[in-house]
PDB file of C-alpha atoms in Angstrom:
ATOM      1  CA  MET K 179     106.379  72.691  66.219  1.00  0.00           C
ATOM      2  CA  ILE K 180     109.366  74.305  67.836  1.00  0.00           C
ATOM      3  CA  GLY K 181     111.553  72.898  65.101  1.00  0.00           C
ATOM      4  CA  THR K 182     109.826  75.029  62.450  1.00  0.00           C
ATOM      5  CA  GLN K 183     111.009  78.339  63.903  1.00  0.00           C
ATOM      6  CA  SER K 184     113.489  80.276  61.824  1.00  0.00           C
ATOM      7  CA  SER K 185     117.054  80.415  63.145  1.00  0.00           C
ATOM      8  CA  ALA K 186     117.860  83.630  61.281  1.00  0.00           C
ATOM      9  CA  ILE K 187     118.758  86.705  63.294  1.00  0.00           C
ATOM     10  CA  ASP K 188     116.498  89.702  62.726  1.00  0.00           C
ATOM     11  CA  THR K 189     118.535  92.723  63.804  1.00  0.00           C
ATOM     12  CA  THR K 190     115.406  94.911  63.822  1.00  0.00           C
ATOM     13  CA  LYS K 191     114.049  93.059  66.872  1.00  0.00           C
ATOM     14  CA  VAL K 192     116.202  94.597  69.543  1.00  0.00           C
ATOM     15  CA  SER K 193     115.684  96.434  72.797  1.00  0.00           C
ATOM     16  CA  VAL K 194     113.617  99.603  72.922  1.00  0.00           C
ATOM     17  CA  SER K 195     115.693 102.255  74.674  1.00  0.00           C
ATOM     18  CA  SER K 196     112.781 103.749  76.622  1.00  0.00           C
ATOM     19  CA  GLU K 197     111.710 100.316  77.833  1.00  0.00           C
ATOM     20  CA  VAL K 198     115.225  99.500  78.986  1.00  0.00           C
ATOM     21  CA  ASP K 199     115.605 102.895  80.690  1.00  0.00           C
ATOM     22  CA  LEU K 200     112.373 102.356  82.612  1.00  0.00           C
ATOM     23  CA  PHE K 201     113.461  98.889  83.701  1.00  0.00           C
ATOM     24  CA  ALA K 202     116.898 100.132  84.789  1.00  0.00           C
ATOM     25  CA  ALA K 203     115.329 102.929  86.847  1.00  0.00           C
ATOM     26  CA  ASN K 204     113.296 100.511  88.977  1.00  0.00           C
ATOM     27  CA  PRO K 205     114.539 100.923  92.584  1.00  0.00           C
ATOM     28  CA  ALA K 206     113.996  97.200  93.177  1.00  0.00           C
ATOM     29  CA  LEU K 207     116.428  96.240  90.416  1.00  0.00           C
ATOM     30  CA  PHE K 208     119.849  96.375  92.050  1.00  0.00           C
ATOM     31  CA  PRO K 209     119.073  94.062  95.017  1.00  0.00           C
ATOM     32  CA  VAL K 210     117.560  91.621  92.516  1.00  0.00           C
ATOM     33  CA  LEU K 211     120.689  91.827  90.367  1.00  0.00           C
ATOM     34  CA  GLN K 212     122.777  91.022  93.432  1.00  0.00           C
ATOM     35  CA  GLN K 213     120.561  88.041  94.151  1.00  0.00           C
ATOM     36  CA  GLY K 214     120.933  86.994  90.525  1.00  0.00           C
ATOM     37  CA  ALA K 215     124.718  87.304  90.769  1.00  0.00           C
ATOM     38  CA  ARG K 216     124.674  85.036  93.816  1.00  0.00           C
ATOM     39  CA  HIS K 217     122.583  82.560  91.836  1.00  0.00           C
ATOM     40  CA  MET K 218     125.219  82.578  89.101  1.00  0.00           C
ATOM     41  CA  ILE K 219     127.876  81.805  91.716  1.00  0.00           C
ATOM     42  CA  GLU K 220     125.731  78.884  92.912  1.00  0.00           C
ATOM     43  CA  LEU K 221     125.509  77.632  89.334  1.00  0.00           C
ATOM     44  CA  TYR K 222     129.290  77.898  89.075  1.00  0.00           C
ATOM     45  CA  ASP K 223     129.691  75.822  92.238  1.00  0.00           C
ATOM     46  CA  HIS K 224     127.340  73.189  90.778  1.00  0.00           C
ATOM     47  CA  PHE K 225     128.579  73.331  87.159  1.00  0.00           C
ATOM     48  CA  PRO K 226     132.133  74.740  87.364  1.00  0.00           C
ATOM     49  CA  ARG K 227     133.224  73.477  83.954  1.00  0.00           C
ATOM     50  CA  ILE K 228     130.230  74.968  82.144  1.00  0.00           C
ATOM     51  CA  ALA K 229     130.356  78.222  84.099  1.00  0.00           C
ATOM     52  CA  ARG K 230     134.045  78.740  83.364  1.00  0.00           C
ATOM     53  CA  LEU K 231     133.480  77.935  79.700  1.00  0.00           C
ATOM     54  CA  VAL K 232     130.758  80.547  79.196  1.00  0.00           C
ATOM     55  CA  ALA K 233     132.106  83.247  81.526  1.00  0.00           C
ATOM     56  CA  ALA K 234     133.138  85.398  78.553  1.00  0.00           C
ATOM     57  CA  GLN K 235     130.597  87.251  76.455  1.00  0.00           C
ATOM     58  CA  GLN K 236     131.419  85.670  73.106  1.00  0.00           C
ATOM     59  CA  LYS K 237     131.117  82.114  74.424  1.00  0.00           C
ATOM     60  CA  TRP K 238     127.974  82.972  76.371  1.00  0.00           C
ATOM     61  CA  LEU K 239     126.324  84.187  73.170  1.00  0.00           C
ATOM     62  CA  LEU K 240     127.551  81.166  71.206  1.00  0.00           C
ATOM     63  CA  THR K 241     126.157  78.859  73.891  1.00  0.00           C
ATOM     64  CA  GLN K 242     122.751  80.522  73.772  1.00  0.00           C
ATOM     65  CA  ALA K 243     122.762  80.324  69.972  1.00  0.00           C
ATOM     66  CA  ALA K 244     123.726  76.645  69.962  1.00  0.00           C
ATOM     67  CA  TYR K 245     121.078  75.746  72.506  1.00  0.00           C
ATOM     68  CA  ALA K 246     118.456  77.625  70.490  1.00  0.00           C
ATOM     69  CA  LEU K 247     119.395  75.527  67.456  1.00  0.00           C
ATOM     70  CA  HIS K 248     118.899  72.398  69.536  1.00  0.00           C
ATOM     71  CA  LEU K 249     115.439  73.475  70.673  1.00  0.00           C
ATOM     72  CA  GLN K 250     114.519  74.327  67.070  1.00  0.00           C
ATOM     73  CA  ARG K 251     115.554  70.898  65.812  1.00  0.00           C
ATOM     74  CA  ASP K 252     112.914  69.255  63.643  1.00  0.00           C
ATOM     75  CA  PRO K 253     112.578  65.572  64.598  1.00  0.00           C
ATOM     76  CA  ALA K 254     111.493  64.845  61.025  1.00  0.00           C
ATOM     77  CA  ASP K 255     114.786  66.226  59.703  1.00  0.00           C
ATOM     78  CA  PRO K 256     117.734  64.180  61.003  1.00  0.00           C
ATOM     79  CA  LEU K 257     120.196  66.823  59.777  1.00  0.00           C
ATOM     80  CA  SER K 258     118.642  69.699  61.711  1.00  0.00           C
ATOM     81  CA  GLY K 259     119.950  70.877  65.076  1.00  0.00           C
ATOM     82  CA  ILE K 260     123.380  72.105  66.129  1.00  0.00           C
ATOM     83  CA  THR K 261     126.104  72.158  63.489  1.00  0.00           C
ATOM     84  CA  ALA K 262     128.997  74.546  62.984  1.00  0.00           C
ATOM     85  CA  ALA K 263     127.441  75.766  59.729  1.00  0.00           C
ATOM     86  CA  ARG K 264     124.083  76.490  61.333  1.00  0.00           C
ATOM     87  CA  LEU K 265     125.725  78.160  64.319  1.00  0.00           C
ATOM     88  CA  LEU K 266     127.626  80.422  61.950  1.00  0.00           C
ATOM     89  CA  ASP K 267     124.410  81.201  60.069  1.00  0.00           C
ATOM     90  CA  VAL K 268     122.777  82.357  63.296  1.00  0.00           C
ATOM     91  CA  ILE K 269     125.575  84.775  64.165  1.00  0.00           C
ATOM     92  CA  ALA K 270     126.575  85.807  60.625  1.00  0.00           C
ATOM     93  CA  ALA K 271     124.704  89.134  60.709  1.00  0.00           C
ATOM     94  CA  THR K 272     126.497  90.255  63.870  1.00  0.00           C
ATOM     95  CA  ASN K 273     130.173  89.415  63.168  1.00  0.00           C
ATOM     96  CA  LEU K 274     130.187  87.778  66.590  1.00  0.00           C
ATOM     97  CA  ALA K 275     132.559  84.971  65.621  1.00  0.00           C
ATOM     98  CA  SER K 276     134.321  83.461  62.630  1.00  0.00           C
ATOM     99  CA  ARG K 277     133.702  79.986  61.240  1.00  0.00           C
ATOM    100  CA  ASN K 278     136.931  78.788  62.872  1.00  0.00           C
ATOM    101  CA  THR K 279     135.838  80.201  66.227  1.00  0.00           C
ATOM    102  CA  ALA K 280     132.401  78.581  66.001  1.00  0.00           C
ATOM    103  CA  THR K 281     133.916  75.241  65.003  1.00  0.00           C
ATOM    104  CA  ALA K 282     136.525  75.395  67.771  1.00  0.00           C
ATOM    105  CA  PHE K 283     133.841  76.274  70.306  1.00  0.00           C
ATOM    106  CA  LEU K 284     131.749  73.235  69.397  1.00  0.00           C
ATOM    107  CA  ALA K 285     134.879  71.073  69.558  1.00  0.00           C
ATOM    108  CA  GLU K 286     135.520  72.418  73.058  1.00  0.00           C
ATOM    109  CA  LEU K 287     131.968  71.607  74.123  1.00  0.00           C
ATOM    110  CA  ARG K 288     132.353  68.113  72.722  1.00  0.00           C
ATOM    111  CA  ALA K 289     135.694  67.584  74.470  1.00  0.00           C
ATOM    112  CA  TYR K 290     134.136  68.509  77.798  1.00  0.00           C
ATOM    113  CA  LYS K 291     131.183  66.180  77.081  1.00  0.00           C
ATOM    114  CA  LEU K 292     128.716  69.057  77.093  1.00  0.00           C
ATOM    115  CA  ILE K 293     127.405  68.135  73.636  1.00  0.00           C
ATOM    116  CA  ARG K 294     127.320  64.840  71.751  1.00  0.00           C
ATOM    117  CA  ASP K 295     126.409  63.451  68.340  1.00  0.00           C
ATOM    118  CA  VAL K 296     122.725  62.969  67.662  1.00  0.00           C
ATOM    119  CA  THR K 297     122.164  59.248  67.260  1.00  0.00           C
ATOM    120  CA  GLY K 298     120.938  57.954  63.914  1.00  0.00           C
ATOM    121  CA  SER K 299     122.305  60.749  61.746  1.00  0.00           C
ATOM    122  CA  PRO K 300     122.612  59.573  58.108  1.00  0.00           C
ATOM    123  CA  SER K 301     125.433  61.982  57.303  1.00  0.00           C
ATOM    124  CA  LYS K 302     129.056  61.692  58.417  1.00  0.00           C
ATOM    125  CA  ARG K 303     129.987  65.049  56.899  1.00  0.00           C
ATOM    126  CA  SER K 304     127.466  67.161  58.795  1.00  0.00           C
ATOM    127  CA  ARG K 305     126.641  65.383  62.010  1.00  0.00           C
ATOM    128  CA  PRO K 306     124.179  67.323  64.173  1.00  0.00           C
ATOM    129  CA  LEU K 307     124.907  67.643  67.855  1.00  0.00           C
ATOM    130  CA  GLU K 308     122.780  67.876  70.979  1.00  0.00           C
ATOM    131  CA  PRO K 309     123.384  69.027  74.568  1.00  0.00           C
ATOM    132  CA  THR K 310     124.081  66.401  77.191  1.00  0.00           C
ATOM    133  CA  GLU K 311     121.914  66.113  80.288  1.00  0.00           C
ATOM    134  CA  THR K 312     124.330  68.271  82.271  1.00  0.00           C
ATOM    135  CA  SER K 313     124.126  71.090  79.735  1.00  0.00           C
ATOM    136  CA  HIS K 314     120.347  70.882  79.647  1.00  0.00           C
ATOM    137  CA  GLU K 315     120.123  71.045  83.431  1.00  0.00           C
ATOM    138  CA  ALA K 316     122.441  74.052  83.579  1.00  0.00           C
ATOM    139  CA  MET K 317     120.511  75.962  80.890  1.00  0.00           C
ATOM    140  CA  THR K 318     117.101  75.269  82.409  1.00  0.00           C
ATOM    141  CA  LEU K 319     118.310  76.342  85.861  1.00  0.00           C
ATOM    142  CA  TRP K 320     119.782  79.517  84.368  1.00  0.00           C
ATOM    143  CA  PHE K 321     116.487  80.312  82.612  1.00  0.00           C
ATOM    144  CA  ARG K 322     114.467  79.608  85.738  1.00  0.00           C
ATOM    145  CA  GLY K 323     116.771  81.910  87.720  1.00  0.00           C
ATOM    146  CA  GLN K 324     116.222  84.717  85.223  1.00  0.00           C
ATOM    147  CA  LEU K 325     112.449  84.382  85.490  1.00  0.00           C
ATOM    148  CA  ARG K 326     112.757  84.351  89.271  1.00  0.00           C
ATOM    149  CA  SER K 327     114.567  87.686  89.075  1.00  0.00           C
ATOM    150  CA  LEU K 328     111.747  89.102  86.969  1.00  0.00           C
ATOM    151  CA  ASP K 329     109.232  87.766  89.494  1.00  0.00           C
ATOM    152  CA  LEU K 330     111.088  89.439  92.351  1.00  0.00           C
ATOM    153  CA  ILE K 331     110.911  92.782  90.574  1.00  0.00           C
ATOM    154  CA  ASP K 332     107.152  92.779  89.939  1.00  0.00           C
ATOM    155  CA  GLN K 333     105.866  89.945  92.162  1.00  0.00           C
ATOM    156  CA  GLY K 334     104.950  87.929  89.089  1.00  0.00           C
ATOM    157  CA  ASP K 335     104.253  84.209  88.739  1.00  0.00           C
ATOM    158  CA  ARG K 336     106.502  83.329  85.804  1.00  0.00           C
ATOM    159  CA  VAL K 337     108.415  80.573  87.615  1.00  0.00           C
ATOM    160  CA  ALA K 338     105.191  78.906  88.754  1.00  0.00           C
ATOM    161  CA  ARG K 339     103.855  79.005  85.195  1.00  0.00           C
ATOM    162  CA  LEU K 340     107.152  77.673  83.836  1.00  0.00           C
ATOM    163  CA  GLU K 341     107.060  74.757  86.256  1.00  0.00           C
ATOM    164  CA  SER K 342     103.510  73.924  85.228  1.00  0.00           C
ATOM    165  CA  ASN K 343     104.374  74.157  81.522  1.00  0.00           C
ATOM    166  CA  PRO K 344     108.028  73.501  80.497  1.00  0.00           C
ATOM    167  CA  ASP K 345     107.132  74.367  76.890  1.00  0.00           C
ATOM    168  CA  ILE K 346     107.528  77.989  77.956  1.00  0.00           C
ATOM    169  CA  PHE K 347     111.273  77.406  78.215  1.00  0.00           C
ATOM    170  CA  ARG K 348     111.489  75.464  74.964  1.00  0.00           C
ATOM    171  CA  TYR K 349     109.785  78.240  73.037  1.00  0.00           C
ATOM    172  CA  ALA K 350     111.142  81.298  74.870  1.00  0.00           C
ATOM    173  CA  GLN K 351     114.855  80.453  74.993  1.00  0.00           C
ATOM    174  CA  PRO K 352     115.397  80.588  71.201  1.00  0.00           C
ATOM    175  CA  LEU K 353     113.430  83.841  70.983  1.00  0.00           C
ATOM    176  CA  ALA K 354     115.445  85.458  73.765  1.00  0.00           C
ATOM    177  CA  ALA K 355     118.749  84.131  72.406  1.00  0.00           C
ATOM    178  CA  LYS K 356     118.169  85.520  68.918  1.00  0.00           C
ATOM    179  CA  ARG K 357     117.055  88.884  70.246  1.00  0.00           C
ATOM    180  CA  LEU K 358     120.079  89.222  72.531  1.00  0.00           C
ATOM    181  CA  ILE K 359     122.507  88.161  69.811  1.00  0.00           C
ATOM    182  CA  ALA K 360     120.964  90.733  67.475  1.00  0.00           C
ATOM    183  CA  ASP K 361     121.019  93.528  70.044  1.00  0.00           C
ATOM    184  CA  LYS K 362     124.245  95.503  70.053  1.00  0.00           C
ATOM    185  CA  ALA K 363     123.306  96.977  73.433  1.00  0.00           C
ATOM    186  CA  TRP K 364     123.650  93.484  74.938  1.00  0.00           C
ATOM    187  CA  ARG K 365     126.264  92.061  72.605  1.00  0.00           C
ATOM    188  CA  GLU K 366     128.652  94.978  73.120  1.00  0.00           C
ATOM    189  CA  PRO K 367     128.280  96.234  76.701  1.00  0.00           C
ATOM    190  CA  PRO K 368     129.755  99.518  77.952  1.00  0.00           C
ATOM    191  CA  VAL K 369     133.534  99.592  78.266  1.00  0.00           C
ATOM    192  CA  SER K 370     133.287  99.470  82.067  1.00  0.00           C
ATOM    193  CA  ILE K 371     131.505  96.112  81.765  1.00  0.00           C
ATOM    194  CA  SER K 372     133.211  94.739  78.662  1.00  0.00           C
ATOM    195  CA  CYS K 373     136.633  94.914  80.311  1.00  0.00           C
ATOM    196  CA  PHE K 374     135.338  92.062  82.470  1.00  0.00           C
ATOM    197  CA  VAL K 375     132.944  90.087  80.275  1.00  0.00           C
ATOM    198  CA  TRP K 376     134.967  90.156  77.046  1.00  0.00           C
ATOM    199  CA  THR K 377     137.849  88.541  78.951  1.00  0.00           C
ATOM    200  CA  GLU K 378     138.145  84.834  79.711  1.00  0.00           C
ATOM    201  CA  TYR K 379     136.362  84.048  83.004  1.00  0.00           C
ATOM    202  CA  GLY K 380     135.637  87.748  83.507  1.00  0.00           C
ATOM    203  CA  GLY K 381     131.904  87.182  83.887  1.00  0.00           C
ATOM    204  CA  LEU K 382     132.535  85.079  86.989  1.00  0.00           C
ATOM    205  CA  ILE K 383     134.562  87.815  88.635  1.00  0.00           C
ATOM    206  CA  LEU K 384     132.036  90.501  87.714  1.00  0.00           C
ATOM    207  CA  ASP K 385     129.175  88.481  89.222  1.00  0.00           C
ATOM    208  CA  ASP K 386     131.191  87.940  92.389  1.00  0.00           C
ATOM    209  CA  PHE K 387     132.068  91.621  92.667  1.00  0.00           C
ATOM    210  CA  ILE K 388     128.468  92.767  92.174  1.00  0.00           C
ATOM    211  CA  SER K 389     127.242  90.289  94.777  1.00  0.00           C
ATOM    212  CA  ARG K 390     129.619  91.770  97.381  1.00  0.00           C
ATOM    213  CA  ILE K 391     128.595  95.429  97.091  1.00  0.00           C
ATOM    214  CA  ALA K 392     127.428  96.528 100.527  1.00  0.00           C
ATOM    215  CA  ASN K 393     125.255  99.575  99.741  1.00  0.00           C
ATOM    216  CA  ILE K 394     122.309  99.499  97.340  1.00  0.00           C
ATOM    217  CA  GLU K 395     122.490 103.280  96.894  1.00  0.00           C
ATOM    218  CA  PRO K 396     125.725 105.209  96.258  1.00  0.00           C
ATOM    219  CA  GLU K 397     127.458 106.741  99.270  1.00  0.00           C
ATOM    220  CA  ASP K 398     129.579 109.776  98.436  1.00  0.00           C
ATOM    221  CA  GLY K 399     129.118 108.827  94.793  1.00  0.00           C
ATOM    222  CA  CYS K 400     130.500 105.310  95.273  1.00  0.00           C
ATOM    223  CA  TYR K 401     129.547 101.730  95.994  1.00  0.00           C
ATOM    224  CA  TRP K 402     131.735  99.798  98.413  1.00  0.00           C
ATOM    225  CA  VAL K 403     133.081  96.262  98.683  1.00  0.00           C
ATOM    226  CA  ASP K 404     134.872  95.339 101.896  1.00  0.00           C
ATOM    227  CA  ASP K 405     137.590  92.765 102.393  1.00  0.00           C
ATOM    228  CA  LEU K 406     137.898  91.522  98.820  1.00  0.00           C
ATOM    229  CA  ARG K 407     141.005  89.379  98.394  1.00  0.00           C
ATOM    230  CA  PHE K 408     142.439  88.194  95.111  1.00  0.00           C
ATOM    231  CA  SER K 409     143.627  85.000  96.797  1.00  0.00           C
ATOM    232  CA  GLU K 410     140.039  84.123  97.709  1.00  0.00           C
ATOM    233  CA  LEU K 411     138.748  84.780  94.180  1.00  0.00           C
ATOM    234  CA  SER K 412     141.640  82.849  92.699  1.00  0.00           C
ATOM    235  CA  SER K 413     140.975  79.828  94.909  1.00  0.00           C
ATOM    236  CA  HIS K 414     137.202  79.811  94.482  1.00  0.00           C
ATOM    237  CA  TYR K 415     137.224  80.071  90.698  1.00  0.00           C
ATOM    238  CA  SER K 416     140.457  78.147  90.056  1.00  0.00           C
ATOM    239  CA  LEU K 417     142.064  81.135  88.360  1.00  0.00           C
ATOM    240  CA  SER K 418     145.548  82.520  88.698  1.00  0.00           C
ATOM    241  CA  ARG K 419     145.960  85.556  90.923  1.00  0.00           C
ATOM    242  CA  THR K 420     147.641  87.261  87.987  1.00  0.00           C
ATOM    243  CA  HIS K 421     144.515  86.868  85.870  1.00  0.00           C
ATOM    244  CA  VAL K 422     142.240  88.155  88.634  1.00  0.00           C
ATOM    245  CA  ARG K 423     144.557  91.082  89.323  1.00  0.00           C
ATOM    246  CA  ARG K 424     144.674  91.947  85.627  1.00  0.00           C
ATOM    247  CA  LEU K 425     140.875  92.133  85.408  1.00  0.00           C
ATOM    248  CA  PHE K 426     140.674  94.608  88.272  1.00  0.00           C
ATOM    249  CA  ALA K 427     143.650  96.570  86.978  1.00  0.00           C
ATOM    250  CA  ARG K 428     141.839  97.147  83.672  1.00  0.00           C
ATOM    251  CA  ALA K 429     138.745  98.417  85.479  1.00  0.00           C
ATOM    252  CA  GLU K 430     140.897 100.618  87.717  1.00  0.00           C
ATOM    253  CA  ALA K 431     142.694 102.080  84.700  1.00  0.00           C
ATOM    254  CA  GLN K 432     139.316 103.122  83.288  1.00  0.00           C
ATOM    255  CA  GLY K 433     138.368 104.787  86.561  1.00  0.00           C
ATOM    256  CA  SER K 434     135.484 102.393  87.272  1.00  0.00           C
ATOM    257  CA  LEU K 435     136.840 101.224  90.609  1.00  0.00           C
ATOM    258  CA  GLY K 436     139.763 101.610  92.958  1.00  0.00           C
ATOM    259  CA  TRP K 437     141.153 100.806  96.366  1.00  0.00           C
ATOM    260  CA  GLN K 438     140.834 102.793  99.566  1.00  0.00           C
ATOM    261  CA  ASP K 439     144.181 102.671 101.288  1.00  0.00           C
ATOM    262  CA  ARG K 440     142.984 102.434 104.857  1.00  0.00           C
ATOM    263  CA  ASN K 441     145.958 101.986 107.204  1.00  0.00           C
ATOM    264  CA  GLY K 442     147.775 100.262 104.391  1.00  0.00           C
ATOM    265  CA  ASN K 443     144.981  97.692 103.939  1.00  0.00           C
ATOM    266  CA  ARG K 444     144.009  97.667 100.258  1.00  0.00           C
ATOM    267  CA  ASN K 445     141.106  95.226 100.615  1.00  0.00           C
ATOM    268  CA  ARG K 446     138.327  97.841 100.541  1.00  0.00           C
ATOM    269  CA  ILE K 447     137.267  98.719  97.003  1.00  0.00           C
ATOM    270  CA  TRP K 448     135.056 101.501  95.695  1.00  0.00           C
ATOM    271  CA  ALA K 449     133.116 101.403  92.444  1.00  0.00           C
ATOM    272  CA  THR K 450     131.717 104.479  90.758  1.00  0.00           C
ATOM    273  CA  ALA K 451     127.987 105.052  90.503  1.00  0.00           C
ATOM    274  CA  SER K 452     128.353 105.155  86.719  1.00  0.00           C
ATOM    275  CA  PHE K 453     129.877 101.642  86.746  1.00  0.00           C
ATOM    276  CA  VAL K 454     126.874 100.268  88.626  1.00  0.00           C
ATOM    277  CA  GLU K 455     124.479 102.194  86.363  1.00  0.00           C
ATOM    278  CA  ASP K 456     126.205 100.705  83.310  1.00  0.00           C
ATOM    279  CA  TYR K 457     125.757  97.236  84.803  1.00  0.00           C
ATOM    280  CA  LYS K 458     122.099  97.855  85.662  1.00  0.00           C
ATOM    281  CA  ARG K 459     121.257  99.099  82.184  1.00  0.00           C
ATOM    282  CA  TRP K 460     123.142  96.275  80.471  1.00  0.00           C
ATOM    283  CA  GLN K 461     121.333  93.690  82.557  1.00  0.00           C
ATOM    284  CA  SER K 462     118.056  95.478  81.848  1.00  0.00           C
ATOM    285  CA  VAL K 463     118.568  94.826  78.129  1.00  0.00           C
ATOM    286  CA  LYS K 464     118.709  91.108  78.898  1.00  0.00           C
ATOM    287  CA  PHE K 465     115.666  91.161  81.153  1.00  0.00           C
ATOM    288  CA  CYS K 466     113.579  93.083  78.630  1.00  0.00           C
ATOM    289  CA  ALA K 467     114.450  90.470  75.989  1.00  0.00           C
ATOM    290  CA  LEU K 468     113.585  87.625  78.353  1.00  0.00           C
ATOM    291  CA  GLU K 469     110.308  89.266  79.354  1.00  0.00           C
ATOM    292  CA  TRP K 470     109.358  89.692  75.699  1.00  0.00           C
ATOM    293  CA  ALA K 471     110.311  86.091  74.889  1.00  0.00           C
ATOM    294  CA  TYR K 472     108.405  84.759  77.888  1.00  0.00           C
ATOM    295  CA  ASN K 473     105.271  86.690  76.917  1.00  0.00           C
ATOM    296  CA  GLU K 474     105.553  85.500  73.310  1.00  0.00           C
ATOM    297  CA  ALA K 475     105.873  81.903  74.516  1.00  0.00           C
ATOM    298  CA  VAL K 476     102.844  82.165  76.803  1.00  0.00           C
ATOM    299  CA  ARG K 477     100.795  83.768  74.018  1.00  0.00           C
ATOM    300  CA  SER K 478     101.796  81.163  71.447  1.00  0.00           C
ATOM    301  CA  ILE K 479     101.034  78.296  73.817  1.00  0.00           C
ATOM    302  CA  ALA K 480      97.602  79.772  74.578  1.00  0.00           C
ATOM    303  CA  GLN K 481      96.887  80.074  70.854  1.00  0.00           C
ATOM    304  CA  GLY K 482      98.152  76.573  70.131  1.00  0.00           C
ATOM    305  CA  ALA K 483     100.783  77.974  67.794  1.00  0.00           C
ATOM    306  CA  PHE K 484     103.130  75.016  68.354  1.00  0.00           C
TER     307      PHE K 484
END
């Protein structure tokens, strides 16, 4: 049963550097990452409330952890599933969030009707929660999109196998979530990336920026984005221009990107090759974890392990 899996984080099960390096060096990776970024924008357009909520690294990790707890719920135990205490137990080894942060996050999910009380719980002190249909749809589409990216890289058939057997998702998501939470290389990305993703809504802006890069190989040591306007980003993602401007100002201060002043038009932006390499390697950590979790799920299903 899925519900019998342990929710504890094993910090020894993290990415292997050589494996991640090999994945990041694949010449097919960057176009696939751009396609994946566009898929994330599509998910935002379909689920704007969820996408805005998890567009910062801490909340993304908390969401994955909470959903893993849901999938590991034991139907025979009415008190199992998502609770603030269990969520804190999952992340305790990583110092990802405090008890107050975990509790406030679940309250936010409840307020937005993204989770709800599990019906029939005998306890009023520790009421387990479950995702609503909207949250489930968003998570399954996200997972499918990640497998599609892996398929594009090696012409695999993961999505087809997932569609024929949804248990792959139910087993693999908790495995991938725990591995990514445990892995400092994913949890704490390079400074060039963290200045976006450890800021509220920064993940949205980073995905948008990556999707707009025109050249898949550096030109004169840079990648280029033409005609990027803060007003457009602000309108699309319902953010203030000040917030958008601040995100780019932080990246500019670190030397990751900057503006080419062409006839006074500051809408053309360059990004350093090292910035894109940081992004590629960080994303490779995630994909290696997902590939491992997918393979473990397929193997366990074949062996009748759950």
